[in-house]
Amino acid sequence: MGDNELGLFLRARRAEVTPAEVGLPPGIRRRTPGLRRSEVAMLAGISVEYLIRLEQGRDRHPSPQVLAALAGPLRLTAAERAHLHRLTRTARLCGGLVKDQDPTVRPGLRGLLDQLEPGAAMLVDQVGDVLAYTSGFRRLAAPIGLLAGDPPNLNRYVFTDPRAREAYPDWAHVADEQVAALKDGPPRPDFTGELEAAAGDELTERLRRVPGLPRAHGLLRLEHPEAGSLRLVYETMKLPGDDNLRLVVQLPADEATAEALRRIAPLRLVAG
């Protein structure tokens, strides 16, 4: 994982905000559509030199007041503001190891999956271990090889299994989202180092480039050996009280996908 996640996140957000969004004229000779450092600094009431230090990782402990000042011109959502504060806390860990969570899935969450049958849903932790899933998810994931491993792991599948590139037509986007989810929480250097050694540059480059804030919803295209080309919408929910555990639900995005899924015989619920 990169050693300047705070700077990466600030640069990425600055590049995504247009001058018009913060009431500034577009100007001339603008190299990128995003904001200049001088514009962000002016709007936040801080010096350009200090913003440079933050983006370059030479200062990793800005005060809550500075973070609040930056949130405005960077147009941060509530989730992004929380992520920004989490990045400053992570920096204070100084690279220390974080104890892995207990992988036990409590009965209430298993009951929740029961209620989602026969839909496709899974419980996944920060490193991508799939801890429990419905029969609907199994019929999507098993034929493409995603459920190999004990427990199955989304990151290992995406970055080290050749079948993933066949299963996901938008593999590069899927890979970006997996890295963002991996970085959305406490550092996991043991897992990340092991995966980076196996995956090589495809992962290393993303760890450097992708900010740790995955999309909560979106569209997933899947090439399924039995059902053919599928288009799935997904919704991801972080579970309060369960450290870095997420519920991911996948639904057909169109009638053609719904019909293709109906042709696959349902399977019983399996939990990892």
Short mmCIF file of N, CA, C and O in Angstrom, two decimals, residues 114-220:
data_model
loop_
_atom_site.label_atom_id
_atom_site.label_comp_id
_atom_site.label_asym_id
_atom_site.label_seq_id
_atom_site.Cartn_x
_atom_site.Cartn_y
_atom_site.Cartn_z
N ASP A 114 -30.21 -15.17 4.80
CA ASP A 114 -31.35 -16.05 4.55
C ASP A 114 -32.52 -15.27 3.97
O ASP A 114 -33.22 -15.74 3.06
N GLN A 115 -32.74 -14.08 4.50
CA GLN A 115 -33.87 -13.27 4.05
C GLN A 115 -33.65 -12.73 2.63
O GLN A 115 -34.62 -12.34 1.96
N LEU A 116 -32.43 -12.68 2.19
CA LEU A 116 -32.13 -12.17 0.85
C LEU A 116 -32.18 -13.25 -0.22
O LEU A 116 -32.03 -12.96 -1.40
N GLU A 117 -32.36 -14.52 0.18
CA GLU A 117 -32.52 -15.59 -0.79
C GLU A 117 -33.78 -15.37 -1.65
O GLU A 117 -34.78 -14.86 -1.16
N PRO A 118 -33.75 -15.74 -2.93
CA PRO A 118 -32.62 -16.37 -3.66
C PRO A 118 -31.74 -15.36 -4.37
O PRO A 118 -31.12 -15.66 -5.38
N GLY A 119 -31.73 -14.11 -3.88
CA GLY A 119 -30.90 -13.10 -4.50
C GLY A 119 -29.43 -13.34 -4.28
O GLY A 119 -29.03 -14.20 -3.50
N ALA A 120 -28.60 -12.55 -4.98
CA ALA A 120 -27.15 -12.68 -4.87
C ALA A 120 -26.63 -11.67 -3.85
O ALA A 120 -26.77 -10.46 -4.03
N ALA A 121 -26.05 -12.17 -2.77
CA ALA A 121 -25.53 -11.29 -1.73
C ALA A 121 -24.38 -11.99 -1.02
O ALA A 121 -24.34 -13.22 -0.93
N MET A 122 -23.43 -11.18 -0.54
CA MET A 122 -22.29 -11.75 0.19
C MET A 122 -21.88 -10.81 1.30
O MET A 122 -22.13 -9.60 1.26
N LEU A 123 -21.22 -11.38 2.32
CA LEU A 123 -20.56 -10.62 3.37
C LEU A 123 -19.07 -10.71 3.12
O LEU A 123 -18.51 -11.81 3.01
N VAL A 124 -18.41 -9.56 3.06
CA VAL A 124 -16.99 -9.53 2.72
C VAL A 124 -16.27 -8.59 3.67
O VAL A 124 -16.82 -7.57 4.09
N ASP A 125 -15.04 -8.94 4.04
CA ASP A 125 -14.28 -8.06 4.93
C ASP A 125 -13.34 -7.17 4.14
O ASP A 125 -13.31 -7.20 2.90
N GLN A 126 -12.54 -6.38 4.84
CA GLN A 126 -11.72 -5.37 4.17
C GLN A 126 -10.71 -5.97 3.20
O GLN A 126 -10.45 -5.41 2.13
N VAL A 127 -10.11 -7.12 3.53
CA VAL A 127 -9.09 -7.68 2.65
C VAL A 127 -9.71 -8.48 1.50
O VAL A 127 -8.99 -8.99 0.65
N GLY A 128 -11.04 -8.59 1.48
CA GLY A 128 -11.70 -9.27 0.38
C GLY A 128 -12.11 -10.69 0.66
O GLY A 128 -12.59 -11.38 -0.25
N ASP A 129 -11.93 -11.18 1.90
CA ASP A 129 -12.40 -12.53 2.23
C ASP A 129 -13.93 -12.56 2.18
O ASP A 129 -14.60 -11.74 2.84
N VAL A 130 -14.47 -13.49 1.42
CA VAL A 130 -15.92 -13.68 1.36
C VAL A 130 -16.30 -14.64 2.47
O VAL A 130 -16.04 -15.83 2.41
N LEU A 131 -16.95 -14.11 3.51
CA LEU A 131 -17.19 -14.87 4.73
C LEU A 131 -18.50 -15.64 4.71
O LEU A 131 -18.64 -16.65 5.40
N ALA A 132 -19.46 -15.19 3.95
CA ALA A 132 -20.74 -15.89 3.83
C ALA A 132 -21.45 -15.37 2.59
O ALA A 132 -21.22 -14.23 2.16
N TYR A 133 -22.33 -16.18 2.01
CA TYR A 133 -23.01 -15.76 0.79
C TYR A 133 -24.26 -16.59 0.57
O TYR A 133 -24.45 -17.66 1.16
N THR A 134 -25.13 -16.08 -0.29
CA THR A 134 -26.38 -16.74 -0.61
C THR A 134 -26.19 -17.70 -1.78
O THR A 134 -25.19 -17.67 -2.50
N SER A 135 -27.23 -18.51 -2.00
CA SER A 135 -27.20 -19.41 -3.16
C SER A 135 -27.17 -18.61 -4.46
O SER A 135 -26.56 -19.03 -5.44
N GLY A 136 -27.85 -17.45 -4.46
CA GLY A 136 -27.83 -16.62 -5.66
C GLY A 136 -26.44 -16.13 -6.00
O GLY A 136 -26.07 -16.05 -7.17
N PHE A 137 -25.67 -15.77 -4.97
CA PHE A 137 -24.29 -15.36 -5.24
C PHE A 137 -23.45 -16.55 -5.69
O PHE A 137 -22.61 -16.42 -6.58
N ARG A 138 -23.71 -17.71 -5.09
CA ARG A 138 -22.93 -18.88 -5.47
C ARG A 138 -23.11 -19.22 -6.94
O ARG A 138 -22.16 -19.57 -7.63
N ARG A 139 -24.34 -19.12 -7.44
CA ARG A 139 -24.55 -19.48 -8.84
C ARG A 139 -23.92 -18.49 -9.79
O ARG A 139 -23.68 -18.81 -10.95
N LEU A 140 -23.65 -17.28 -9.32
CA LEU A 140 -22.88 -16.33 -10.12
C LEU A 140 -21.38 -16.57 -10.01
O LEU A 140 -20.65 -16.51 -11.00
N ALA A 141 -20.91 -16.86 -8.79
CA ALA A 141 -19.48 -16.86 -8.52
C ALA A 141 -18.79 -18.20 -8.73
O ALA A 141 -17.63 -18.24 -9.17
N ALA A 142 -19.45 -19.30 -8.41
CA ALA A 142 -18.79 -20.59 -8.49
C ALA A 142 -18.33 -20.95 -9.90
O ALA A 142 -17.19 -21.39 -10.10
N PRO A 143 -19.17 -20.78 -10.93
CA PRO A 143 -18.74 -21.17 -12.27
C PRO A 143 -17.56 -20.37 -12.82
O PRO A 143 -16.85 -20.84 -13.72
N ILE A 144 -17.33 -19.16 -12.33
CA ILE A 144 -16.19 -18.38 -12.82
C ILE A 144 -14.94 -18.59 -11.97
O ILE A 144 -13.90 -17.98 -12.23
N GLY A 145 -15.02 -19.44 -10.94
CA GLY A 145 -13.86 -19.75 -10.12
C GLY A 145 -13.63 -18.83 -8.95
O GLY A 145 -12.62 -18.97 -8.25
N LEU A 146 -14.57 -17.94 -8.67
CA LEU A 146 -14.35 -16.95 -7.62
C LEU A 146 -14.36 -17.56 -6.22
O LEU A 146 -13.74 -17.02 -5.30
N LEU A 147 -15.05 -18.70 -6.06
CA LEU A 147 -15.20 -19.26 -4.73
C LEU A 147 -14.10 -20.24 -4.34
O LEU A 147 -14.21 -20.92 -3.33
N ALA A 148 -13.04 -20.31 -5.13
CA ALA A 148 -11.89 -21.14 -4.74
C ALA A 148 -11.21 -20.50 -3.53
O ALA A 148 -11.19 -19.28 -3.37
N GLY A 149 -10.63 -21.31 -2.67
CA GLY A 149 -9.94 -20.79 -1.49
C GLY A 149 -10.77 -20.97 -0.24
O GLY A 149 -11.98 -21.18 -0.29
N ASP A 150 -10.11 -20.91 0.89
CA ASP A 150 -10.77 -21.11 2.18
C ASP A 150 -10.27 -20.05 3.15
O ASP A 150 -9.24 -20.25 3.81
N PRO A 151 -10.96 -18.90 3.27
CA PRO A 151 -12.17 -18.55 2.53
C PRO A 151 -11.85 -18.01 1.14
O PRO A 151 -10.70 -17.66 0.86
N PRO A 152 -12.85 -17.92 0.27
CA PRO A 152 -12.62 -17.26 -1.02
C PRO A 152 -12.21 -15.81 -0.80
O PRO A 152 -12.62 -15.19 0.19
N ASN A 153 -11.40 -15.28 -1.70
CA ASN A 153 -10.93 -13.90 -1.54
C ASN A 153 -11.04 -13.16 -2.87
O ASN A 153 -10.48 -13.61 -3.88
N LEU A 154 -11.76 -12.04 -2.86
CA LEU A 154 -11.99 -11.29 -4.09
C LEU A 154 -10.70 -10.73 -4.66
O LEU A 154 -10.49 -10.74 -5.89
N ASN A 155 -9.82 -10.23 -3.82
CA ASN A 155 -8.58 -9.63 -4.31
C ASN A 155 -7.67 -10.68 -4.95
O ASN A 155 -7.08 -10.44 -6.01
N ARG A 156 -7.53 -11.82 -4.31
CA ARG A 156 -6.69 -12.87 -4.90
C ARG A 156 -7.26 -13.32 -6.24
O ARG A 156 -6.52 -13.58 -7.19
N TYR A 157 -8.59 -13.42 -6.30
CA TYR A 157 -9.21 -13.84 -7.56
C TYR A 157 -8.96 -12.82 -8.66
O TYR A 157 -8.51 -13.16 -9.76
N VAL A 158 -9.25 -11.55 -8.38
CA VAL A 158 -9.13 -10.51 -9.41
C VAL A 158 -7.70 -10.37 -9.91
O VAL A 158 -7.45 -10.23 -11.11
N PHE A 159 -6.73 -10.43 -8.99
CA PHE A 159 -5.35 -10.10 -9.37
C PHE A 159 -4.48 -11.31 -9.70
O PHE A 159 -3.43 -11.15 -10.33
N THR A 160 -4.89 -12.51 -9.31
CA THR A 160 -3.99 -13.66 -9.55
C THR A 160 -4.62 -14.80 -10.33
O THR A 160 -3.92 -15.73 -10.71
N ASP A 161 -5.93 -14.76 -10.54
CA ASP A 161 -6.60 -15.85 -11.26
C ASP A 161 -6.88 -15.39 -12.70
O ASP A 161 -7.62 -14.43 -12.91
N PRO A 162 -6.32 -16.06 -13.71
CA PRO A 162 -6.55 -15.65 -15.11
C PRO A 162 -8.02 -15.65 -15.49
O PRO A 162 -8.42 -14.91 -16.40
N ARG A 163 -8.84 -16.44 -14.82
CA ARG A 163 -10.26 -16.49 -15.15
C ARG A 163 -10.96 -15.17 -14.88
O ARG A 163 -12.02 -14.88 -15.48
N ALA A 164 -10.40 -14.34 -13.99
CA ALA A 164 -11.05 -13.08 -13.66
C ALA A 164 -11.11 -12.14 -14.86
O ALA A 164 -12.10 -11.43 -15.05
N ARG A 165 -10.08 -12.15 -15.69
CA ARG A 165 -10.08 -11.26 -16.85
C ARG A 165 -11.08 -11.70 -17.90
O ARG A 165 -11.57 -10.88 -18.68
N GLU A 166 -11.38 -12.99 -17.92
CA GLU A 166 -12.42 -13.47 -18.83
C GLU A 166 -13.80 -13.18 -18.26
O GLU A 166 -14.74 -12.88 -19.00
N ALA A 167 -13.93 -13.27 -16.95
CA ALA A 167 -15.24 -13.07 -16.32
C ALA A 167 -15.66 -11.61 -16.31
O ALA A 167 -16.86 -11.31 -16.43
N TYR A 168 -14.70 -10.68 -16.16
CA TYR A 168 -15.03 -9.27 -16.04
C TYR A 168 -14.56 -8.51 -17.29
O TYR A 168 -13.37 -8.21 -17.42
N PRO A 169 -15.45 -8.17 -18.21
CA PRO A 169 -15.04 -7.37 -19.38
C PRO A 169 -14.41 -6.04 -18.98
O PRO A 169 -13.56 -5.52 -19.69
N ASP A 170 -14.85 -5.50 -17.86
CA ASP A 170 -14.29 -4.23 -17.35
C ASP A 170 -13.30 -4.53 -16.23
O ASP A 170 -13.36 -3.94 -15.14
N TRP A 171 -12.36 -5.43 -16.50
CA TRP A 171 -11.46 -5.91 -15.45
C TRP A 171 -10.70 -4.76 -14.79
O TRP A 171 -10.55 -4.74 -13.56
N ALA A 172 -10.22 -3.81 -15.56
CA ALA A 172 -9.42 -2.72 -14.98
C ALA A 172 -10.24 -1.92 -13.98
O ALA A 172 -9.73 -1.52 -12.91
N HIS A 173 -11.50 -1.68 -14.29
CA HIS A 173 -12.37 -0.95 -13.36
C HIS A 173 -12.61 -1.77 -12.09
O HIS A 173 -12.57 -1.25 -10.98
N VAL A 174 -12.87 -3.08 -12.27
CA VAL A 174 -13.08 -3.96 -11.12
C VAL A 174 -11.83 -3.97 -10.23
O VAL A 174 -11.92 -3.91 -9.00
N ALA A 175 -10.65 -4.03 -10.86
CA ALA A 175 -9.40 -4.03 -10.09
C ALA A 175 -9.23 -2.73 -9.30
O ALA A 175 -8.81 -2.75 -8.14
N ASP A 176 -9.55 -1.60 -9.92
CA ASP A 176 -9.47 -0.32 -9.22
C ASP A 176 -10.38 -0.32 -7.99
O ASP A 176 -10.00 0.15 -6.91
N GLU A 177 -11.59 -0.82 -8.15
CA GLU A 177 -12.55 -0.83 -7.05
C GLU A 177 -12.09 -1.76 -5.92
O GLU A 177 -12.29 -1.46 -4.74
N GLN A 178 -11.47 -2.87 -6.28
CA GLN A 178 -10.96 -3.78 -5.25
C GLN A 178 -9.86 -3.12 -4.43
O GLN A 178 -9.80 -3.26 -3.20
N VAL A 179 -8.98 -2.39 -5.08
CA VAL A 179 -7.90 -1.70 -4.37
C VAL A 179 -8.48 -0.60 -3.48
O VAL A 179 -8.04 -0.41 -2.34
N ALA A 180 -9.46 0.13 -4.00
CA ALA A 180 -10.09 1.17 -3.19
C ALA A 180 -10.71 0.58 -1.93
O ALA A 180 -10.59 1.14 -0.83
N ALA A 181 -11.36 -0.58 -2.05
CA ALA A 181 -11.97 -1.22 -0.88
C ALA A 181 -10.90 -1.71 0.09
O ALA A 181 -11.06 -1.62 1.31
N LEU A 182 -9.80 -2.22 -0.44
CA LEU A 182 -8.71 -2.70 0.40
C LEU A 182 -8.10 -1.56 1.21
O LEU A 182 -7.71 -1.74 2.37
N LYS A 183 -8.06 -0.38 0.63
CA LYS A 183 -7.45 0.77 1.30
C LYS A 183 -8.44 1.55 2.16
O LYS A 183 -8.06 2.49 2.85
N ASP A 184 -9.71 1.17 2.13
CA ASP A 184 -10.75 1.88 2.86
C ASP A 184 -10.86 1.33 4.28
O ASP A 184 -11.84 0.68 4.66
N GLY A 185 -9.85 1.59 5.08
CA GLY A 185 -9.82 1.08 6.45
C GLY A 185 -8.40 1.03 6.96
O GLY A 185 -7.47 1.55 6.33
N PRO A 186 -8.19 0.40 8.12
CA PRO A 186 -6.84 0.31 8.68
C PRO A 186 -5.88 -0.40 7.73
O PRO A 186 -6.31 -1.24 6.93
N PRO A 187 -4.59 -0.06 7.78
CA PRO A 187 -3.62 -0.73 6.90
C PRO A 187 -3.50 -2.21 7.20
O PRO A 187 -3.55 -2.62 8.35
N ARG A 188 -3.38 -3.00 6.16
CA ARG A 188 -3.22 -4.46 6.28
C ARG A 188 -1.93 -4.86 5.57
O ARG A 188 -1.96 -5.49 4.51
N PRO A 189 -0.78 -4.46 6.09
CA PRO A 189 0.48 -4.65 5.36
C PRO A 189 0.83 -6.09 5.08
O PRO A 189 1.42 -6.40 4.05
N ASP A 190 0.50 -7.01 5.98
CA ASP A 190 0.81 -8.42 5.74
C ASP A 190 0.08 -8.93 4.50
O ASP A 190 0.69 -9.52 3.60
N PHE A 191 -1.23 -8.70 4.46
CA PHE A 191 -2.00 -9.17 3.31
C PHE A 191 -1.59 -8.45 2.04
O PHE A 191 -1.40 -9.08 0.99
N THR A 192 -1.45 -7.13 2.12
CA THR A 192 -1.12 -6.36 0.92
C THR A 192 0.24 -6.77 0.36
O THR A 192 0.41 -6.91 -0.85
N GLY A 193 1.22 -6.96 1.23
CA GLY A 193 2.54 -7.37 0.77
C GLY A 193 2.52 -8.73 0.09
O GLY A 193 3.15 -8.93 -0.96
N GLU A 194 1.77 -9.67 0.68
CA GLU A 194 1.65 -11.00 0.08
C GLU A 194 0.98 -10.93 -1.29
O GLU A 194 1.44 -11.54 -2.26
N LEU A 195 -0.10 -10.15 -1.39
CA LEU A 195 -0.82 -10.04 -2.66
C LEU A 195 0.02 -9.32 -3.70
O LEU A 195 0.04 -9.70 -4.88
N GLU A 196 0.75 -8.29 -3.29
CA GLU A 196 1.58 -7.54 -4.23
C GLU A 196 2.68 -8.42 -4.81
O GLU A 196 3.02 -8.32 -5.99
N ALA A 197 3.24 -9.30 -3.98
CA ALA A 197 4.28 -10.21 -4.46
C ALA A 197 3.73 -11.15 -5.53
O ALA A 197 4.43 -11.49 -6.49
N ALA A 198 2.46 -11.55 -5.39
CA ALA A 198 1.86 -12.47 -6.35
C ALA A 198 1.34 -11.75 -7.60
O ALA A 198 1.41 -12.28 -8.70
N ALA A 199 0.83 -10.53 -7.42
CA ALA A 199 0.17 -9.83 -8.53
C ALA A 199 1.11 -8.95 -9.33
O ALA A 199 0.85 -8.68 -10.51
N GLY A 200 2.17 -8.44 -8.72
CA GLY A 200 3.13 -7.63 -9.45
C GLY A 200 2.64 -6.23 -9.75
O GLY A 200 1.89 -5.62 -8.99
N ASP A 201 3.05 -5.72 -10.94
CA ASP A 201 2.83 -4.31 -11.27
C ASP A 201 1.37 -3.93 -11.36
O ASP A 201 1.01 -2.78 -11.09
N GLU A 202 0.49 -4.87 -11.75
CA GLU A 202 -0.92 -4.54 -11.87
C GLU A 202 -1.48 -4.05 -10.54
O GLU A 202 -2.34 -3.17 -10.50
N LEU A 203 -1.01 -4.61 -9.45
CA LEU A 203 -1.45 -4.18 -8.12
C LEU A 203 -0.61 -3.01 -7.62
O LEU A 203 -1.15 -2.05 -7.08
N THR A 204 0.70 -3.09 -7.80
CA THR A 204 1.59 -2.05 -7.28
C THR A 204 1.21 -0.68 -7.81
O THR A 204 1.14 0.31 -7.06
N GLU A 205 0.91 -0.59 -9.11
CA GLU A 205 0.56 0.69 -9.71
C GLU A 205 -0.74 1.22 -9.14
O GLU A 205 -0.89 2.42 -8.90
N ARG A 206 -1.69 0.34 -8.87
CA ARG A 206 -2.97 0.78 -8.32
C ARG A 206 -2.85 1.20 -6.86
O ARG A 206 -3.52 2.12 -6.42
N LEU A 207 -2.02 0.51 -6.10
CA LEU A 207 -1.80 0.93 -4.72
C LEU A 207 -1.23 2.33 -4.65
O LEU A 207 -1.49 3.09 -3.71
N ARG A 208 -0.45 2.70 -5.65
CA ARG A 208 0.12 4.05 -5.71
C ARG A 208 -0.90 5.08 -6.16
O ARG A 208 -0.90 6.22 -5.68
N ARG A 209 -1.82 4.69 -7.05
CA ARG A 209 -2.67 5.65 -7.75
C ARG A 209 -4.08 5.76 -7.21
O ARG A 209 -4.66 6.86 -7.19
N VAL A 210 -4.69 4.66 -6.78
CA VAL A 210 -6.13 4.65 -6.48
C VAL A 210 -6.38 5.09 -5.05
O VAL A 210 -5.87 4.48 -4.11
N PRO A 211 -7.20 6.14 -4.85
CA PRO A 211 -7.55 6.52 -3.47
C PRO A 211 -8.45 5.47 -2.83
O PRO A 211 -9.17 4.74 -3.51
N GLY A 212 -8.43 5.42 -1.51
CA GLY A 212 -9.18 4.38 -0.80
C GLY A 212 -10.60 4.76 -0.48
O GLY A 212 -10.96 4.90 0.68
N LEU A 213 -11.44 4.92 -1.49
CA LEU A 213 -12.83 5.22 -1.25
C LEU A 213 -13.65 4.55 -2.36
O LEU A 213 -13.93 5.14 -3.39
N PRO A 214 -14.04 3.29 -2.16
CA PRO A 214 -14.75 2.56 -3.21
C PRO A 214 -16.16 3.09 -3.40
O PRO A 214 -16.76 3.68 -2.50
N ARG A 215 -16.70 2.86 -4.58
CA ARG A 215 -18.09 3.26 -4.86
C ARG A 215 -19.05 2.37 -4.07
O ARG A 215 -18.85 1.17 -3.96
N ALA A 216 -20.09 2.98 -3.55
CA ALA A 216 -21.09 2.23 -2.79
C ALA A 216 -22.07 1.51 -3.69
O ALA A 216 -22.77 0.59 -3.25
N HIS A 217 -22.14 1.89 -4.95
CA HIS A 217 -23.05 1.25 -5.89
C HIS A 217 -22.52 1.45 -7.30
O HIS A 217 -21.70 2.33 -7.56
N GLY A 218 -22.98 0.62 -8.21
CA GLY A 218 -22.52 0.74 -9.58
C GLY A 218 -23.02 -0.41 -10.43
O GLY A 218 -23.92 -1.15 -10.05
N LEU A 219 -22.41 -0.56 -11.60
CA LEU A 219 -22.78 -1.59 -12.57
C LEU A 219 -21.62 -2.54 -12.77
O LEU A 219 -20.47 -2.10 -12.94
N LEU A 220 -21.90 -3.82 -12.74
CA LEU A 220 -20.89 -4.86 -12.96
C LEU A 220 -21.30 -5.69 -14.16
O LEU A 220 -22.40 -6.25 -14.19
#
